[in-house]
PDB file of C-alpha atoms in Angstrom:
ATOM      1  CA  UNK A   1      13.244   2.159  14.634  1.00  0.00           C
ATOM      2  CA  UNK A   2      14.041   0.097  11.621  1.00  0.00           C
ATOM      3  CA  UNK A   3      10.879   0.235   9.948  1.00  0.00           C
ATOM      4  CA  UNK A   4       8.898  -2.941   8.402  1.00  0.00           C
ATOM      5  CA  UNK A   5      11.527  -5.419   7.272  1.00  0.00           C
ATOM      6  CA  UNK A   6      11.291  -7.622   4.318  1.00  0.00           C
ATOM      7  CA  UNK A   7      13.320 -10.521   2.883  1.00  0.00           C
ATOM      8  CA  UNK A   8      15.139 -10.839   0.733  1.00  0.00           C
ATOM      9  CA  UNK A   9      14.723  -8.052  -1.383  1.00  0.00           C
ATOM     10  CA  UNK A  10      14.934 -10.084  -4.658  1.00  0.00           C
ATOM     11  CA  UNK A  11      14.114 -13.807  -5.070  1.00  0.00           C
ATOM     12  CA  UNK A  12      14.944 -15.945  -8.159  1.00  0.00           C
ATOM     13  CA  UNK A  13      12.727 -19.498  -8.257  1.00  0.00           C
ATOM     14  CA  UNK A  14      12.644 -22.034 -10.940  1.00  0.00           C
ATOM     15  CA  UNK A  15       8.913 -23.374 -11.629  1.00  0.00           C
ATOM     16  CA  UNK A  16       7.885 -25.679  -8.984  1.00  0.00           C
ATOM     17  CA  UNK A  17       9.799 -24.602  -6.134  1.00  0.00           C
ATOM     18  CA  UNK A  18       8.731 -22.805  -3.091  1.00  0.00           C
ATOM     19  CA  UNK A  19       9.484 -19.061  -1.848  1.00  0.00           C
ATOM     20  CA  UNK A  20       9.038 -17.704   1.662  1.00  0.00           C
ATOM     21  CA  UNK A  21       8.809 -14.488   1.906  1.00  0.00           C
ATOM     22  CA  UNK A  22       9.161 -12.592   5.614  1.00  0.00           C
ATOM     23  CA  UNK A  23       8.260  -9.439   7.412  1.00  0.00           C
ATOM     24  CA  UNK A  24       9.273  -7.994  10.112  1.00  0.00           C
ATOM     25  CA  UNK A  25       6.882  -5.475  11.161  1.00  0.00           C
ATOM     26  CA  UNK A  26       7.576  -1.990  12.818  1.00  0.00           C
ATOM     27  CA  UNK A  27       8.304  -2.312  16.722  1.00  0.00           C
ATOM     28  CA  UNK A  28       5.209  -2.751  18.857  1.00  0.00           C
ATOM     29  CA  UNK A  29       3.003  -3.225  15.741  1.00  0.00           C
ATOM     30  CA  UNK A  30       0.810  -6.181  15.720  1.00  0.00           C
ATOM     31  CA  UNK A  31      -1.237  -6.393  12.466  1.00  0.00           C
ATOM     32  CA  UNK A  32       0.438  -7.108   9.593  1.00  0.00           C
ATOM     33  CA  UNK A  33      -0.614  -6.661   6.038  1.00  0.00           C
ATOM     34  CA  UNK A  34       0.414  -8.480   2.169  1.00  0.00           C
ATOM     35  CA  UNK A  35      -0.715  -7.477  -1.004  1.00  0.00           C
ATOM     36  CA  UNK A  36       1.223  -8.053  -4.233  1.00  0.00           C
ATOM     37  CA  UNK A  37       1.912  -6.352  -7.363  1.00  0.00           C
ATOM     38  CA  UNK A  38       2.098  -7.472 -10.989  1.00  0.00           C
ATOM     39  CA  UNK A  39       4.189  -5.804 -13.571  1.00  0.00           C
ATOM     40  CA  UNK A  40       2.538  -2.173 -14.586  1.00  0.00           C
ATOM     41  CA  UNK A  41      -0.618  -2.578 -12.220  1.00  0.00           C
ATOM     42  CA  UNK A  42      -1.851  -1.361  -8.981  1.00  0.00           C
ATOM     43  CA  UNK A  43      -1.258  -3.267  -4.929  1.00  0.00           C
ATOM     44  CA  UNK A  44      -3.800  -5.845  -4.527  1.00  0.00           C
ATOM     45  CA  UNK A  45      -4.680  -7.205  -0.928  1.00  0.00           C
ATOM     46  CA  UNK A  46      -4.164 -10.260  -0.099  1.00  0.00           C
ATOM     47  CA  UNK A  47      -4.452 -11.015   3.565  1.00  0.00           C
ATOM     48  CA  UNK A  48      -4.345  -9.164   6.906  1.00  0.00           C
ATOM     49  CA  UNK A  49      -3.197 -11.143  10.176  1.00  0.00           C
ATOM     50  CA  UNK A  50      -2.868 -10.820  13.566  1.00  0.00           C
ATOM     51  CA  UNK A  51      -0.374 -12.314  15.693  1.00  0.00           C
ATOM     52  CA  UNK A  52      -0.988 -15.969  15.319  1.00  0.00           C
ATOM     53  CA  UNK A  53      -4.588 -15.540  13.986  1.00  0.00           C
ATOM     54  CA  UNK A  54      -5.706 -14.832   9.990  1.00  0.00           C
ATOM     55  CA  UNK A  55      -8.077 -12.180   9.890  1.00  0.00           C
ATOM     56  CA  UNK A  56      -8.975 -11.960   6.768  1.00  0.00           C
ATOM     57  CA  UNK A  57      -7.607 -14.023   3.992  1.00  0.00           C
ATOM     58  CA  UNK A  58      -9.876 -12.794   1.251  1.00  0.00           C
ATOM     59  CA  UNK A  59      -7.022 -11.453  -1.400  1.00  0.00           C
ATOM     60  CA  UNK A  60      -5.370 -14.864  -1.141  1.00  0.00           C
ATOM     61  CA  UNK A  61      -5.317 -17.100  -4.199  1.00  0.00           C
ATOM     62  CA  UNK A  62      -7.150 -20.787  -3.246  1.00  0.00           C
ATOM     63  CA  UNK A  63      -4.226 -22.897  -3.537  1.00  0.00           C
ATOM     64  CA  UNK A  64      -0.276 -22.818  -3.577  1.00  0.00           C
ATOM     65  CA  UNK A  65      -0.478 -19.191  -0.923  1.00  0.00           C
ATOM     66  CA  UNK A  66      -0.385 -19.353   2.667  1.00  0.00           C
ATOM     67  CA  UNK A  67       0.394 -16.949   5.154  1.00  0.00           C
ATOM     68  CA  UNK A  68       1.267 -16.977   8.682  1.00  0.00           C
ATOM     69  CA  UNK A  69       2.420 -14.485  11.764  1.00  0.00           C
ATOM     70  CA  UNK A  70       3.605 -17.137  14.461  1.00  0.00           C
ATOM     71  CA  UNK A  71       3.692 -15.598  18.504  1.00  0.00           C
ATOM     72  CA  UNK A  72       7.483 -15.257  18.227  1.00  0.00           C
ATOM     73  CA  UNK A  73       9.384 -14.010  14.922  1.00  0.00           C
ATOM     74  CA  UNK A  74       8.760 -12.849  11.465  1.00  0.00           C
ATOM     75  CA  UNK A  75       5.027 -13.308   9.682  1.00  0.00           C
ATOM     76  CA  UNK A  76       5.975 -15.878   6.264  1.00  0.00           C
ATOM     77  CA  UNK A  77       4.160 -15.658   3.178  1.00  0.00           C
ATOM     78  CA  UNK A  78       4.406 -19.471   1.669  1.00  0.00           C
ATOM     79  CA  UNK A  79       4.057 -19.873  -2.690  1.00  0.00           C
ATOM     80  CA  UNK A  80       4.256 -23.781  -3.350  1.00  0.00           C
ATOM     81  CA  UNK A  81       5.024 -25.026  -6.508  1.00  0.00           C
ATOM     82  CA  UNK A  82       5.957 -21.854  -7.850  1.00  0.00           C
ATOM     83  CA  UNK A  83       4.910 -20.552 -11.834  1.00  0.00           C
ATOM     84  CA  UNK A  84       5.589 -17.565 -13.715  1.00  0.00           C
ATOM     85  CA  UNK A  85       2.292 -15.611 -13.228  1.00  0.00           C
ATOM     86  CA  UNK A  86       3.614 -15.562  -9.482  1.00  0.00           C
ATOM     87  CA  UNK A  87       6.618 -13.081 -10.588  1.00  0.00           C
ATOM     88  CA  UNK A  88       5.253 -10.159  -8.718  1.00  0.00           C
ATOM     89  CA  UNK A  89       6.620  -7.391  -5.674  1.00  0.00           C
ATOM     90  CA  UNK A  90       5.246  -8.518  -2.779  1.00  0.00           C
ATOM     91  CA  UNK A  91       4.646  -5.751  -0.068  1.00  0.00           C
ATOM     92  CA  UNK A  92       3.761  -6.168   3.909  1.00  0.00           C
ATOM     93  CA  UNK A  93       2.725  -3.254   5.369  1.00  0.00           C
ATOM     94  CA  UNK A  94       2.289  -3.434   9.478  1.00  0.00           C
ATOM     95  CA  UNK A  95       0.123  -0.996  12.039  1.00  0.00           C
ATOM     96  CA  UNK A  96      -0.638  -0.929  15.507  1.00  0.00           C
ATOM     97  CA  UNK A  97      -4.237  -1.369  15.177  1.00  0.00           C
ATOM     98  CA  UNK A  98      -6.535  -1.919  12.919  1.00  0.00           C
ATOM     99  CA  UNK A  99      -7.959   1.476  12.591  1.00  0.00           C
ATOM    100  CA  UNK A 100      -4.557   3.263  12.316  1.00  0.00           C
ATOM    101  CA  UNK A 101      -2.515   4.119   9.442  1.00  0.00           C
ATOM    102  CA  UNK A 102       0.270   1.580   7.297  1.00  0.00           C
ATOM    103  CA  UNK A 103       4.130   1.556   7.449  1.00  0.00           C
ATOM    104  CA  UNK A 104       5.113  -0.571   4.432  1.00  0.00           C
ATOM    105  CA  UNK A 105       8.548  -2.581   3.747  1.00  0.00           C
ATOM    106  CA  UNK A 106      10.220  -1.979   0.320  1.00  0.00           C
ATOM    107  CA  UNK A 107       9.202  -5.464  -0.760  1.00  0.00           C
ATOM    108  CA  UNK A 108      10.600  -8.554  -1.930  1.00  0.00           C
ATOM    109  CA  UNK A 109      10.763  -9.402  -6.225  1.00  0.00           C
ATOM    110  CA  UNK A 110      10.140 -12.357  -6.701  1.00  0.00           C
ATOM    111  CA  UNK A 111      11.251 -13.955 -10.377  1.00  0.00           C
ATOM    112  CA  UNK A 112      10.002 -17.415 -11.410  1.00  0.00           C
ATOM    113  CA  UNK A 113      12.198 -18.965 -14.070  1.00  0.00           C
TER     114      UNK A 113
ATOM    115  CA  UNK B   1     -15.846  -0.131   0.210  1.00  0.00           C
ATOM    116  CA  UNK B   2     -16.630   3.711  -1.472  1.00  0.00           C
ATOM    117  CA  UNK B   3     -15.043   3.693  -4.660  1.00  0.00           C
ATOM    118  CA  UNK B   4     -12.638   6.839  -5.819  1.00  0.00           C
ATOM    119  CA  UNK B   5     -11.934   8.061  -8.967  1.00  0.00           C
ATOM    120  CA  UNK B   6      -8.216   9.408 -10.191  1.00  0.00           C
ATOM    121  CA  UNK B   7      -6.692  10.725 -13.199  1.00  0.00           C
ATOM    122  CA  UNK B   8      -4.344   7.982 -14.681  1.00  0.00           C
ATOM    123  CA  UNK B   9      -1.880  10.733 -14.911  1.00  0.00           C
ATOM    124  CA  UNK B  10      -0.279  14.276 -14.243  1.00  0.00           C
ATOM    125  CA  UNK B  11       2.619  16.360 -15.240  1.00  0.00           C
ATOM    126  CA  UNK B  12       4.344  19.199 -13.280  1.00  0.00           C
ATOM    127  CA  UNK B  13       7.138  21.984 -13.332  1.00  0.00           C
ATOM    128  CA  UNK B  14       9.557  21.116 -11.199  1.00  0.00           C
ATOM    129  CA  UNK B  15       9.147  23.862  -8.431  1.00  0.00           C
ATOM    130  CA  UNK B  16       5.450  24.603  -9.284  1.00  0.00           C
ATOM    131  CA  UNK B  17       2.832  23.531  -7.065  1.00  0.00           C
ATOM    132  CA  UNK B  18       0.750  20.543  -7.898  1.00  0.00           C
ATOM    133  CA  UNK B  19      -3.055  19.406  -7.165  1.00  0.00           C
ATOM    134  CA  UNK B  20      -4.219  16.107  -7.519  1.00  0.00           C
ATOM    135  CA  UNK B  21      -7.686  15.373  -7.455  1.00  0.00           C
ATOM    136  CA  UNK B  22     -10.114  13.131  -6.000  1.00  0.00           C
ATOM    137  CA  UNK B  23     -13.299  11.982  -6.633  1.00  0.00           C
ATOM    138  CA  UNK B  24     -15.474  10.074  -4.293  1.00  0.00           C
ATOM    139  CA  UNK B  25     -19.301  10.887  -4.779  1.00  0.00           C
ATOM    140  CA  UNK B  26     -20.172   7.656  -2.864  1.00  0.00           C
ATOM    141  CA  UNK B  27     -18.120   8.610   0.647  1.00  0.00           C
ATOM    142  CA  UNK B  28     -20.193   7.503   3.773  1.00  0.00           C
ATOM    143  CA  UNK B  29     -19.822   9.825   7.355  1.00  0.00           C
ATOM    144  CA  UNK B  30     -17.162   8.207   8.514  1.00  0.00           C
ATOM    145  CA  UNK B  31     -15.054   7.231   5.825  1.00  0.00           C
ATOM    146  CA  UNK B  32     -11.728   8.767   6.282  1.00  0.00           C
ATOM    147  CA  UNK B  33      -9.413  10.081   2.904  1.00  0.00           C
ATOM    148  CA  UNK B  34      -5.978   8.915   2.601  1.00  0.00           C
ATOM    149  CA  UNK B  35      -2.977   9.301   0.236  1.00  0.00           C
ATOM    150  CA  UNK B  36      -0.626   7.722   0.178  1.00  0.00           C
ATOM    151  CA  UNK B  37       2.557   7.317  -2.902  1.00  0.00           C
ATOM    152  CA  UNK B  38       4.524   4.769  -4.393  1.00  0.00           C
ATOM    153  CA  UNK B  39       7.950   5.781  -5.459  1.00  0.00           C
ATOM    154  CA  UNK B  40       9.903   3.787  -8.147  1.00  0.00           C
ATOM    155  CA  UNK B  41      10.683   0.622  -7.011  1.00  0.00           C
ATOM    156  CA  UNK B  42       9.737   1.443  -3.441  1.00  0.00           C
ATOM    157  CA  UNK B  43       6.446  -0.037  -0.830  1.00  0.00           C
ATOM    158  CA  UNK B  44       3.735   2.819  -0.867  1.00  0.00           C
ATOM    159  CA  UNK B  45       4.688   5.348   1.854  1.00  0.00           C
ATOM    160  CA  UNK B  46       1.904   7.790   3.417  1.00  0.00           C
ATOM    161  CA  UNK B  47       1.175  11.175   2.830  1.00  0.00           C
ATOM    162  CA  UNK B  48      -1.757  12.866   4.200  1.00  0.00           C
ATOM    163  CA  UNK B  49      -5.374  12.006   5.728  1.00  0.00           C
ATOM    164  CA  UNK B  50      -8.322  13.724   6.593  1.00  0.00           C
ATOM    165  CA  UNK B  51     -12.340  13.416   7.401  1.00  0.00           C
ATOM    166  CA  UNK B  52     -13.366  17.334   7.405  1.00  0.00           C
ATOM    167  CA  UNK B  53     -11.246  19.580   7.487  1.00  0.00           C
ATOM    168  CA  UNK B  54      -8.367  20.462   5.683  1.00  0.00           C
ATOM    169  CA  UNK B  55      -4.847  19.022   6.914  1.00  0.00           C
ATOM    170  CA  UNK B  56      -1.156  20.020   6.612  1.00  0.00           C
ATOM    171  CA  UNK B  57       1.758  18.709   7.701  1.00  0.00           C
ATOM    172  CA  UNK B  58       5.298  18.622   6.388  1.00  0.00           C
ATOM    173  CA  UNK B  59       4.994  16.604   2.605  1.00  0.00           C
ATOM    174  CA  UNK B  60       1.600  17.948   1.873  1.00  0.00           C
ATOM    175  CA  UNK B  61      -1.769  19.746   2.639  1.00  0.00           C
ATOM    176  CA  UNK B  62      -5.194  18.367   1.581  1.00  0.00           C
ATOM    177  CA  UNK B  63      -8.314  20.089   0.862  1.00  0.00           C
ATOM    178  CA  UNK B  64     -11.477  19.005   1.532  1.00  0.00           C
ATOM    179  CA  UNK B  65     -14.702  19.724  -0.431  1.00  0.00           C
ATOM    180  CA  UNK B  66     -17.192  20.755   1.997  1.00  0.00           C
ATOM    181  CA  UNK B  67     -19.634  17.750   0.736  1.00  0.00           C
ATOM    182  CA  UNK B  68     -16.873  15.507   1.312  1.00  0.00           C
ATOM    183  CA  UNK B  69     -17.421  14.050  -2.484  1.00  0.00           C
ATOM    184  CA  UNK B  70     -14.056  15.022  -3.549  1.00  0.00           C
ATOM    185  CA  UNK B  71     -10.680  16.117  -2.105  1.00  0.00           C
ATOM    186  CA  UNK B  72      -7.514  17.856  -3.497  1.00  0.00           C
ATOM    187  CA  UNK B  73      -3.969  16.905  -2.429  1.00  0.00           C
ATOM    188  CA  UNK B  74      -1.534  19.544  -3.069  1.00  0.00           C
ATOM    189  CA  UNK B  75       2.508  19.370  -3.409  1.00  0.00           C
ATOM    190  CA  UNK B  76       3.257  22.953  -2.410  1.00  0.00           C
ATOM    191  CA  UNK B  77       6.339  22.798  -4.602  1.00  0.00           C
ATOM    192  CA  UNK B  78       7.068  19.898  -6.916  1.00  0.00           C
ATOM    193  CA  UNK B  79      10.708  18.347  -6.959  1.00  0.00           C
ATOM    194  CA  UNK B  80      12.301  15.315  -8.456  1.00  0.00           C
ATOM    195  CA  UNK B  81      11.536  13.099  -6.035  1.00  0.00           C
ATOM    196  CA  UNK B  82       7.762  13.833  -5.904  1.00  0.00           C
ATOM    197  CA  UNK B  83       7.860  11.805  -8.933  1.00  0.00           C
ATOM    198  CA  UNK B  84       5.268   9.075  -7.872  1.00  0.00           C
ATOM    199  CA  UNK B  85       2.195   7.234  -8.044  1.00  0.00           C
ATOM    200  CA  UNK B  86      -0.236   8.753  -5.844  1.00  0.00           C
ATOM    201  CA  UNK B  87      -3.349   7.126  -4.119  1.00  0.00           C
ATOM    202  CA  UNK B  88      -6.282   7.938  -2.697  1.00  0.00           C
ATOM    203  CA  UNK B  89      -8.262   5.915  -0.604  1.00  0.00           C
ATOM    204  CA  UNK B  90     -11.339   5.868   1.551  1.00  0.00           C
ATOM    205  CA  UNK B  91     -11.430   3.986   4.862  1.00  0.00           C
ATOM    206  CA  UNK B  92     -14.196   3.635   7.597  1.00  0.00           C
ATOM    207  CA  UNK B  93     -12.936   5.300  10.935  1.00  0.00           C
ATOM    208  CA  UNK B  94     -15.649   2.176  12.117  1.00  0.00           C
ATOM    209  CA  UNK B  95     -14.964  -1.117  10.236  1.00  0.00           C
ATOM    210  CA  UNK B  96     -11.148  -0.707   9.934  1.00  0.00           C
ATOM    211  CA  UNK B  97     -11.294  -2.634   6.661  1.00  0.00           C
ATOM    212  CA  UNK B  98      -8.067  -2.714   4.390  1.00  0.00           C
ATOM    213  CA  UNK B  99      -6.548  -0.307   2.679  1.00  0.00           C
ATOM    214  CA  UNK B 100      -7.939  -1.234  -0.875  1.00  0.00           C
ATOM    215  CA  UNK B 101      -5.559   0.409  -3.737  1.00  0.00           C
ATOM    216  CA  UNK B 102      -6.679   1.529  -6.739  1.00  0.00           C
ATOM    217  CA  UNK B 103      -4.935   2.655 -10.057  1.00  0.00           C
ATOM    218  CA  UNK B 104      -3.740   6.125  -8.404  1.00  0.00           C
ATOM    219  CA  UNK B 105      -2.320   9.228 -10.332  1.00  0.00           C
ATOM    220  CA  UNK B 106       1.441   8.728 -11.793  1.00  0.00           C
ATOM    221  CA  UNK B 107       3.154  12.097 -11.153  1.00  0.00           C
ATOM    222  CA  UNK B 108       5.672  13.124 -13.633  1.00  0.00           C
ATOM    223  CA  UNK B 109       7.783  16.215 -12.366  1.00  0.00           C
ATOM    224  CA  UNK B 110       9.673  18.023 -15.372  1.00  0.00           C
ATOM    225  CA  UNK B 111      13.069  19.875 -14.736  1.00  0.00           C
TER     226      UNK B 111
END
């Protein structure tokens, strides 16, 4: 079992651009998890979906974010138009229900340049 | 969500045994406490979770007051790579709601 699969591990974007970020989550999981992390401070949620549904989108900034799990393949979280205060690690974390424990990914760094 | 409260941080002897506490004065009945860690540069990995009674398994054991307002995660023997940020967490057994992370404990382990 491969575990929850992100990338790319590190992501370099000039201002303006976008980044995709994907996760694979954990065989036979179907709720996937994002929350991001700023320099020196704690994992902040930012939204929890199901497959193909958004279950709760309350951690998600109001514009430029967007996340989706489609039925087939990886769940993508979407940054438009890219600035610096987006340079975070960016962690998805999968379980097989939504009472049941995490499995995270080692996360994806993005830089903005 | 119930809110916990953690020292910022902790320092240990390698190959001494560590406790990390846990407050949580607020916990509802069916609130479950987890820990989890973040290692260096890694995603949060967990550790240990309980609703009663005290648990063990192979990275850790957690005790359990018997009002439930604060728990006690113990490292039976610090090493190296226990060096991590540690965090614990209330969830409802019911709801399901997120894991909601807070500043955790930042372990240092001295050779």
């Amino acid at each position: 079992n491969a575990g929850v699969m992100q990338n790319p591990r590190h992501l370099v974007r000039r201002r303006g651009q976008e980044a995709r970020l994907r996760c694979s989550p954990m065989k036979g999981h179907s709720h996937v998890y994002w929350y991001r992390q700023l320099p020196e401070e704690g994992l902040k949620f930012m939204v929890y979906l199901q497959k193909e549904n958004i279950i709760d989108e309350s951690g998600m900034p109001k514009e430029r974010f967007s996340a989706e799990f489609p039925k087939e393949g990886p769940s993508i979280l979407r940054i438009q138009q890219v600035v610096r205060g987006d340079s975070a690690a960016y962690f998805c974390a999968s379980s097989q229900g939504q009472v049941n424990g995490y499995t995270f990914g080692s996360g994806t760094r993005l830089t903005v340049v | 969500d119930a809110k916990t409260t953690q020292p910022n941080s902790m320092e240990s002897n390698e190959e001494e045994p560590v406790h990390l506490p846990c407050n949580h004065s607020t916990i509802s009945g069916t609130d479950y406490i987890h820990w989890y860690r973040q290692l260096p540069s890694q995603g949060p990995e967990y550790v240990i979770h309980g609703l009663t009674s005290n648990v063990n398994n192979r990275m850790a054991s957690l005790a359990i007051a018997e009002d439930r307002k604060s728990s006690t995660l113990i490292l039976h023997r610090a090493t190296l790579r226990d060096a991590a940020v540690y965090y614990c967490i209330l969830r409802d057994v019911g709801t399901g709601n997120q894991f909601y992370f807070g500043t955790g404990t930042s372990l240092t382990v001295i050779p």
